[in-house]
């Protein structure tokens, strides 16, 4: 019934479209406007060939539409030959500008209702963005104002160039951790330069800001290049297990660092220490917990978690869902700290006075004592994490709200945002899952909500910071802990799922990368995640997808894949794929070695002939293993047979390659294939290629495949076998 409904909807849509098209054609025709300039219907041309009397009689007829005119209304008219050459017109430029600068397209279409909704959504996002910007700046070892700079400039630029209506651009926890790790590692060079003295605080802040801006520029350039060269698919190159392991490890590292601040413990004296050393230091100083700091910090964390629980419990209460919990916590704890003088009377570390000046334009430069290679490598690492998270979030909310986003244009928008932001003091900024979720919940309809949030950040930068003087720093640490706990919430489910499906390699990978991130460093974790994922991709793509074919005993002119059958075996299996010479291309090559194929007929090897179907294009990466795999098929007839077993196939006299699934071949793969054919020729093994597409045939001709011993003028396997039977003293005719 559902299919019938869908068909009915499609038929109704087609009928409506056709009626509209016919009405338009009829209106233009009745107005006397030609449908196409310079076009004359066949019936109109025939009027000139009629006798004068006939033409006069036609003119004397009443104004009833002729059958030729009715046919012209019902049939689509051909386009003039020059219709597709209209480029670089004003309309063409406007379309391209709207495509690459989306704000020009969506801003004029904003209605009063959508404008009010976006302003409300921007306010709600700003209530979370401003506290997060102040909190995440501590992860980067920068003054709080730089967190607001990161929430301001990149968000404004992304609002003009981004394609996602819900992605909230700004500081992000994992990216802040990676930036802070780089800044902390480079500070040791500054301290070494001032040794045995200690550098002044102003020099430390300026040095840290310069390093953060430089890595923002490097990350922006890398992201922009990925988008310009259309590498938007790279977000799927890191496996889910590797990414989940790194996110879990980075979240644990953040928990270790912020728990020390929540408890009021002293910092480690080492400038460059691993997260494991920080954990050991914290555990060894638990007797120095500052009671007042721990009380207000843990109380704030408990309030945040309780409010989140109440919101989940009462989802129908709209007024409750609109409460900005993070902003409420900051306001309440600031008032409490001011009222009881926590900083002065109880020695609680507070926010203090911070300059709220506007960011100034300055071209980022790599500061002294810093190696440019460290900046570039960290920029690439940050790009990988930021791009993966941002593109995934953008795609998720675009799918939920039924609009399209372009990964390549997203990369360009993210890159330009960071490039421009780096000139105004911001560190790397990318999309945030928590803020994007809030933006979607607020029913944002366009990128205007992100621009409104950035404007509110500007207002807070100019007038809010002085009122945060009494805000305890432990409360900001509690806000960060609350954010990273949500990152860890998906880890138990991922581990349980992998254990349930017995995906031991993925489970080991997740735990291994998580442990390396905690014990060694966050950079080690992300490096392992990327390297291992790339190795897995290369390993999978390095194996050419080929399948050994055998003759069907039910129909001797059909050839089906053989899986686990020895020569002349008649084992019967069921298989959902029905292949003949005309339909073998329909099969997916993904099931080559999974051992799950079943066949509905008996298949047998053709004695003395190796029939191999290639199921994908050959190129330099996967053609290297082609020779080895052909040798194993020639010896064992099945890739799953271990090489230590005795050969079970009879000597090969001929090899037939079915290339129905190979639409292309590059130069490196062609050279490898030529060498394989030459080796077969030296062994006096005949080689035939069947069902070769035109592009591959052209390359075979130019490369001299026929001179090497390969014949490729066969339309199907049976034709090739009949030719080989005439050339060789073997019987390949079906019984």
Short mmCIF file of C-alpha atoms in Angstrom, two decimals, residues 56 80 195 205 215 281-282 300 312-313 318 328 365 368 374 383 400 491 506 546 620 622 719 734:
data_model
loop_
_atom_site.label_atom_id
_atom_site.label_comp_id
_atom_site.label_asym_id
_atom_site.label_seq_id
_atom_site.Cartn_x
_atom_site.Cartn_y
_atom_site.Cartn_z
CA UNK A 56 -6.45 30.48 -48.37
CA UNK A 80 18.83 25.74 -29.94
CA UNK A 195 66.68 30.79 32.53
CA UNK A 205 50.72 35.79 27.48
CA UNK A 215 48.61 27.45 14.60
CA UNK A 281 50.88 14.46 40.82
CA UNK A 282 47.22 15.11 41.60
CA UNK A 300 28.31 24.03 40.61
CA UNK A 312 15.53 15.23 30.42
CA UNK A 313 12.83 14.15 32.85
CA UNK A 318 9.07 24.46 27.43
CA UNK A 328 22.71 30.63 35.46
CA UNK A 365 53.97 35.21 12.81
CA UNK A 368 61.05 33.33 18.39
CA UNK A 374 55.80 22.12 15.28
CA UNK A 383 42.54 20.25 11.19
CA UNK A 400 17.45 16.14 10.27
CA UNK A 491 32.06 5.39 25.01
CA UNK A 506 38.04 -2.48 16.66
CA UNK A 546 38.88 -10.37 -8.45
CA UNK A 620 48.66 1.85 -8.97
CA UNK A 622 45.54 -2.20 -6.04
CA UNK A 719 33.51 -16.82 -27.56
CA UNK A 734 30.22 -27.76 -22.16
#
